Amino acid sequence: MFNLSSIHVLITGAGSGIGLALATHFKKIGCIVSAVDLKVSDELLALDVNCFSADVSDPESLLSAFESACFKNGKLDGLINNAGIAIPEGPIENSDISLLTKALDINVKGVYLGIKYATQFLNEGGSIVNTASLAAYVTLPEYSIYSMTKASVIQLTKNAALQLGSRNIRVNSVSPGTVLTPMEPIDGVEAILAKNTTALGRPAQVDDLLGAYHFLLSDASKYVTGIDVKVDGGWSAGLTYSGIEKLSS
Ligand SMILES: NC(=O)c1ccc[n+]([C@@H]2O[C@H](COP(=O)([O-])OP(=O)(O)OC[C@H]3O[C@@H](n4cnc5c(N)ncnc54)[C@H](O)[C@@H]3O)[C@@H](O)[C@H]2O)c1
């Protein structure tokens, strides 16, 4: 039920962090991995997967990566729309509007285009998994742009699930809490918050995320579509004893 060997999966944002961990995992278990990123990182090259350089927010560039990946390896069985950015935006009143445009382009339009092209390049019975974020639910001051882009990913996931269900294509999302990657360093505010306020008392390592994506790509989730899976160490469950203690002292 969990066997994914020899399926063809395309992963965007595969050059770093969560995407690189996903590419490594799916390659290791015998999938054909097509890895897409702005540029092909040394780590990705070392993995010996099919690498394609593309910008997910640029229709021509992303379409060409889908075409090359499928020309070489046949149609897709899985797509992980994972590329995303988090830009420090500051208070709304002083924010730079170009940041809003950039984040919408990559985090929302990039996922939308991935789903759009998957309708051409995904086999019936395929699975799409989008990387959203806990920030869609639990936001922080000065994270308005990032949070709204990730909330959009969850809503887009639900809508696409409705549209593609008749072809037995499932669409789900994963919402990580804080994951230690180049985007979220160990000494960053989010990692410190995760240590102090999650039920599990720590931020995630990238490998903490793999099971959720594997489940959603596999037959084990064959009747699961249109949902968001939070992988947040219990952050969204509420305040912990230590969190309450710190807040009340
Ligand atoms: N790290 C976290 O705590 C965390 C938490 C929740 C959600 N996320 C989400 O997880 C995803 C991966 O984040 P990460 O932490 O691994 O970050 P990361 O910065 O390590 O990796 C992101 C990758 O996406 C690529 N990318 C960025 N813009 C692109 C574009 N226009 N086209 C193609 N590729 C592009 C980057 O080059 C990079 O390789 C993102 O969508 C992010 O929003 C991360």
Coordinates of C-alpha atoms and ligand atoms in Angstrom, one line a residue:
M1 CA 0.0 0.0 0.0
F2 CA 2.9 2.3 0.7
N3 CA 5.1 1.0 -2.2
L4 CA 6.1 3.8 -4.5
S5 CA 9.1 2.2 -6.3
S6 CA 9.4 3.1 -10.0
I7 CA 6.7 5.9 -10.0
H8 CA 7.7 9.1 -11.7
V9 CA 7.5 12.1 -9.3
L10 CA 8.3 15.7 -10.1
I11 CA 9.4 18.0 -7.2
T12 CA 9.7 21.7 -7.4
G13 CA 12.0 23.6 -5.1
A14 CA 14.1 20.4 -4.9
G15 CA 17.5 22.1 -4.6
S16 CA 17.4 22.9 -0.9
G17 CA 15.7 22.1 2.4
I18 CA 12.4 20.2 2.3
G19 CA 12.5 19.7 -1.4
L20 CA 16.0 18.3 -1.4
A21 CA 15.0 15.9 1.5
L22 CA 12.0 14.7 -0.6
A23 CA 14.1 14.2 -3.7
T24 CA 16.6 12.2 -1.6
H25 CA 13.9 10.1 -0.1
F26 CA 12.0 9.3 -3.2
K27 CA 15.2 8.5 -5.1
K28 CA 16.4 6.2 -2.3
I29 CA 13.1 4.1 -2.4
G30 CA 13.3 3.6 -6.2
C31 CA 11.2 6.4 -7.7
I32 CA 12.1 8.2 -10.9
V33 CA 12.7 11.7 -9.6
S34 CA 12.5 14.9 -11.7
A35 CA 13.8 17.7 -9.7
V36 CA 13.0 21.3 -10.6
D37 CA 14.6 24.5 -9.1
L38 CA 15.8 27.9 -10.1
K39 CA 19.3 26.5 -10.5
V40 CA 20.6 23.0 -10.0
S41 CA 22.4 22.8 -6.7
D42 CA 25.5 20.7 -6.1
E43 CA 23.6 18.6 -3.6
L44 CA 20.9 17.9 -6.2
L45 CA 23.6 17.0 -8.8
A46 CA 25.1 14.6 -6.4
L47 CA 21.8 12.8 -6.0
D48 CA 21.9 11.6 -9.6
V49 CA 18.2 12.5 -10.3
N50 CA 16.8 14.2 -13.4
C51 CA 17.5 17.9 -12.8
F52 CA 15.7 20.8 -14.6
S53 CA 16.3 24.5 -14.0
A54 CA 13.0 26.4 -14.1
D55 CA 11.2 29.3 -12.4
V56 CA 7.8 28.0 -11.1
S57 CA 6.3 31.5 -11.5
D58 CA 7.1 31.6 -15.2
P59 CA 4.6 29.6 -17.3
E60 CA 7.0 29.0 -20.2
S61 CA 9.9 28.0 -18.0
L62 CA 7.8 25.6 -15.9
L63 CA 6.0 24.1 -18.8
S64 CA 9.3 23.4 -20.5
A65 CA 10.5 21.6 -17.4
F66 CA 7.4 19.4 -17.4
E67 CA 7.8 18.6 -21.1
S68 CA 11.5 17.7 -20.7
A69 CA 10.8 15.6 -17.6
C70 CA 8.0 13.7 -19.3
F71 CA 9.7 13.3 -22.7
K72 CA 12.6 11.6 -20.9
N73 CA 10.7 9.5 -18.3
G74 CA 7.1 9.3 -19.4
K75 CA 4.1 10.8 -17.7
L76 CA 4.0 11.7 -14.0
D77 CA 2.5 9.7 -11.2
G78 CA 3.2 12.3 -8.6
L79 CA 3.8 16.1 -8.4
I80 CA 5.0 18.0 -5.3
N81 CA 4.6 21.7 -5.7
N82 CA 7.1 22.7 -3.0
A83 CA 9.0 25.7 -4.2
G84 CA 8.3 28.8 -2.1
I85 CA 9.8 31.8 -0.5
A86 CA 9.4 33.6 2.9
I87 CA 10.3 37.3 2.7
P88 CA 10.7 39.4 5.8
E89 CA 8.2 42.1 5.1
G90 CA 8.1 44.4 8.1
P91 CA 4.9 46.2 9.2
I92 CA 2.2 46.6 6.6
E93 CA 2.3 50.4 6.6
N94 CA 6.0 50.4 5.5
S95 CA 6.1 47.3 3.4
D96 CA 7.5 47.2 -0.1
I97 CA 4.6 46.2 -2.5
S98 CA 7.1 44.4 -4.8
L99 CA 7.5 41.8 -2.1
L100 CA 3.8 41.1 -2.2
T101 CA 3.9 40.6 -6.0
K102 CA 7.0 38.3 -5.7
A103 CA 5.5 36.1 -3.0
L104 CA 2.2 35.8 -4.8
D105 CA 4.0 34.9 -8.0
I106 CA 6.1 32.1 -6.5
N107 CA 4.0 30.8 -3.6
V108 CA 0.5 31.0 -5.3
K109 CA 1.0 31.3 -9.1
G110 CA 3.8 28.7 -9.0
V111 CA 1.5 26.2 -7.3
Y112 CA -1.4 27.1 -9.6
L113 CA 0.8 26.6 -12.7
G114 CA 2.1 23.3 -11.4
I115 CA -1.5 22.0 -11.0
K116 CA -2.4 23.4 -14.4
Y117 CA 0.4 21.5 -16.1
A118 CA -0.2 18.4 -14.1
T119 CA -3.6 18.1 -15.8
Q120 CA -1.6 17.4 -19.0
F121 CA 1.3 15.5 -17.7
L122 CA -0.1 13.4 -14.8
N123 CA -1.5 9.9 -15.2
E124 CA -5.0 9.1 -14.1
G125 CA -4.8 7.9 -10.5
G126 CA -1.9 10.4 -9.9
S127 CA -1.4 12.5 -6.8
I128 CA -0.5 16.1 -6.3
V129 CA 0.9 17.4 -3.0
N130 CA 1.3 21.1 -2.4
T131 CA 3.5 22.5 0.4
A132 CA 1.5 25.0 2.4
S133 CA 2.5 26.1 5.9
L134 CA 1.2 26.3 9.5
A135 CA 1.4 30.1 8.8
A136 CA -1.9 29.7 7.0
Y137 CA -3.5 29.0 10.3
V138 CA -1.3 30.5 13.0
T139 CA 0.2 33.8 11.8
L140 CA 2.7 36.1 13.3
P141 CA 3.0 39.9 13.1
E142 CA 4.8 41.0 9.9
Y143 CA 4.1 37.7 8.2
S144 CA 0.9 38.8 6.5
I145 CA 2.1 38.2 2.9
Y146 CA 3.6 34.8 3.6
S147 CA 0.5 33.7 5.6
M148 CA -2.0 34.8 3.0
T149 CA -0.1 33.1 0.2
K150 CA 0.0 29.8 2.2
A151 CA -3.8 30.1 3.0
S152 CA -4.3 30.5 -0.7
V153 CA -2.4 27.2 -1.3
I154 CA -4.8 25.4 1.0
Q155 CA -7.9 26.8 -0.7
L156 CA -6.4 26.1 -4.2
T157 CA -5.7 22.5 -3.1
K158 CA -9.4 22.0 -2.1
N159 CA -10.7 23.5 -5.4
A160 CA -8.3 21.5 -7.6
A161 CA -9.3 18.3 -5.7
L162 CA -12.9 19.0 -6.7
Q163 CA -11.9 19.5 -10.4
L164 CA -9.6 16.6 -10.8
G165 CA -11.4 13.9 -8.7
S166 CA -13.3 12.6 -11.8
R167 CA -9.9 11.6 -13.3
N168 CA -9.0 10.0 -10.0
I169 CA -6.3 12.6 -9.5
R170 CA -6.0 13.5 -5.8
V171 CA -4.8 16.9 -4.5
N172 CA -3.7 17.5 -1.0
S173 CA -1.4 19.8 0.9
V174 CA 1.1 19.5 3.8
S175 CA 1.5 22.3 6.3
P176 CA 4.8 22.2 8.1
G177 CA 5.4 24.1 11.3
T178 CA 9.0 25.3 11.7
V179 CA 11.4 23.1 9.8
L180 CA 15.2 23.7 10.1
T181 CA 16.3 24.6 6.5
P182 CA 18.1 27.5 5.0
M183 CA 14.7 29.3 5.1
E184 CA 14.4 28.7 8.9
P185 CA 17.8 28.6 10.7
I186 CA 18.1 27.2 14.2
D187 CA 18.6 30.6 15.8
G188 CA 15.7 32.2 14.0
V189 CA 12.5 33.4 15.9
E190 CA 10.4 30.6 14.5
A191 CA 12.8 27.9 15.6
I192 CA 12.9 29.4 19.1
L193 CA 9.1 29.6 19.2
A194 CA 8.8 26.0 18.1
K195 CA 11.2 24.9 20.9
N196 CA 9.1 26.8 23.5
T197 CA 5.6 26.3 22.3
T198 CA 5.1 23.0 20.4
A199 CA 3.9 19.9 22.1
L200 CA 7.1 18.1 20.9
G201 CA 9.3 20.9 22.1
R202 CA 11.4 21.3 19.1
P203 CA 11.4 22.5 15.4
A204 CA 11.2 19.8 12.8
Q205 CA 14.1 18.3 10.9
V206 CA 13.5 17.8 7.2
D207 CA 13.1 14.1 7.6
D208 CA 10.1 14.6 10.0
L209 CA 8.2 15.7 6.9
L210 CA 8.8 12.8 4.6
G211 CA 6.1 10.4 6.0
A212 CA 3.3 12.8 5.2
Y213 CA 4.3 13.3 1.6
H214 CA 5.0 9.6 1.1
F215 CA 1.5 8.8 2.5
L216 CA -0.2 11.3 0.3
L217 CA 1.5 10.0 -2.9
S218 CA 0.8 6.4 -2.0
D219 CA -2.2 4.1 -2.3
A220 CA -2.5 4.2 1.5
S221 CA -4.3 7.6 0.9
K222 CA -6.3 6.5 -2.1
Y223 CA -9.5 7.9 -0.7
V224 CA -7.9 11.1 0.7
T225 CA -8.3 14.3 -1.3
G226 CA -8.7 18.0 -0.7
I227 CA -7.2 17.9 2.8
D228 CA -4.3 19.7 4.5
V229 CA -2.0 17.6 6.7
K230 CA -0.4 19.7 9.5
V231 CA 3.1 18.4 10.4
D232 CA 3.7 20.9 13.2
G233 CA 4.9 19.0 16.3
G234 CA 1.5 19.9 17.9
W235 CA 2.0 23.7 17.5
S236 CA -1.6 24.2 16.4
A237 CA -3.0 22.1 19.2
G238 CA -2.5 24.9 21.6
L239 CA -0.3 26.1 24.4
T240 CA 2.0 23.7 26.3
Y241 CA 2.8 23.7 30.1
S242 CA 6.1 25.3 29.4
G243 CA 4.6 27.9 27.0
I244 CA 2.0 28.9 29.6
E245 CA 4.8 29.1 32.3
K246 CA 6.9 31.3 30.1
L247 CA 4.0 33.6 29.2
S248 CA 2.8 33.9 32.8
S249 CA 6.2 34.5 34.5
Ligands
LIG1 N1 11.3 25.7 6.6 C1 10.1 25.9 7.2 O1 10.0 26.1 8.4 C2 8.8 25.9 6.4 C3 7.6 25.9 7.1 C4 6.4 25.8 6.4 C5 6.4 25.8 5.0 N2 7.6 25.8 4.4 C6 7.5 25.8 2.9 O2 8.3 24.7 2.5 C7 8.8 24.9 1.1 C8 10.2 24.6 1.1 O3 10.9 25.5 2.0 P1 12.3 25.2 2.6 O4 12.3 25.6 4.0 O5 12.8 23.9 2.2 O6 13.1 26.4 1.9 P2 14.5 26.5 1.1 O7 14.7 28.0 0.9 O8 15.5 25.7 1.7 O9 14.1 25.8 -0.3 C9 13.2 26.4 -1.2 C10 13.7 26.0 -2.6 O10 12.7 26.6 -3.5 C11 13.5 27.2 -4.6 N3 12.7 28.2 -5.3 C12 12.4 29.5 -4.8 N4 11.8 30.2 -5.7 C13 11.7 29.4 -6.8 C14 11.2 29.6 -8.1 N5 10.6 30.8 -8.5 N6 11.2 28.6 -9.0 C15 11.8 27.4 -8.7 N7 12.3 27.1 -7.5 C16 12.3 28.1 -6.5 C17 14.7 27.7 -4.0 O11 15.8 27.9 -5.0 C18 15.0 26.6 -3.0 O12 15.9 25.6 -3.5 C19 8.4 26.3 0.8 O13 7.2 26.4 0.1 C20 8.1 26.9 2.2 O14 7.3 28.0 2.1 C21 8.8 25.9 5.0

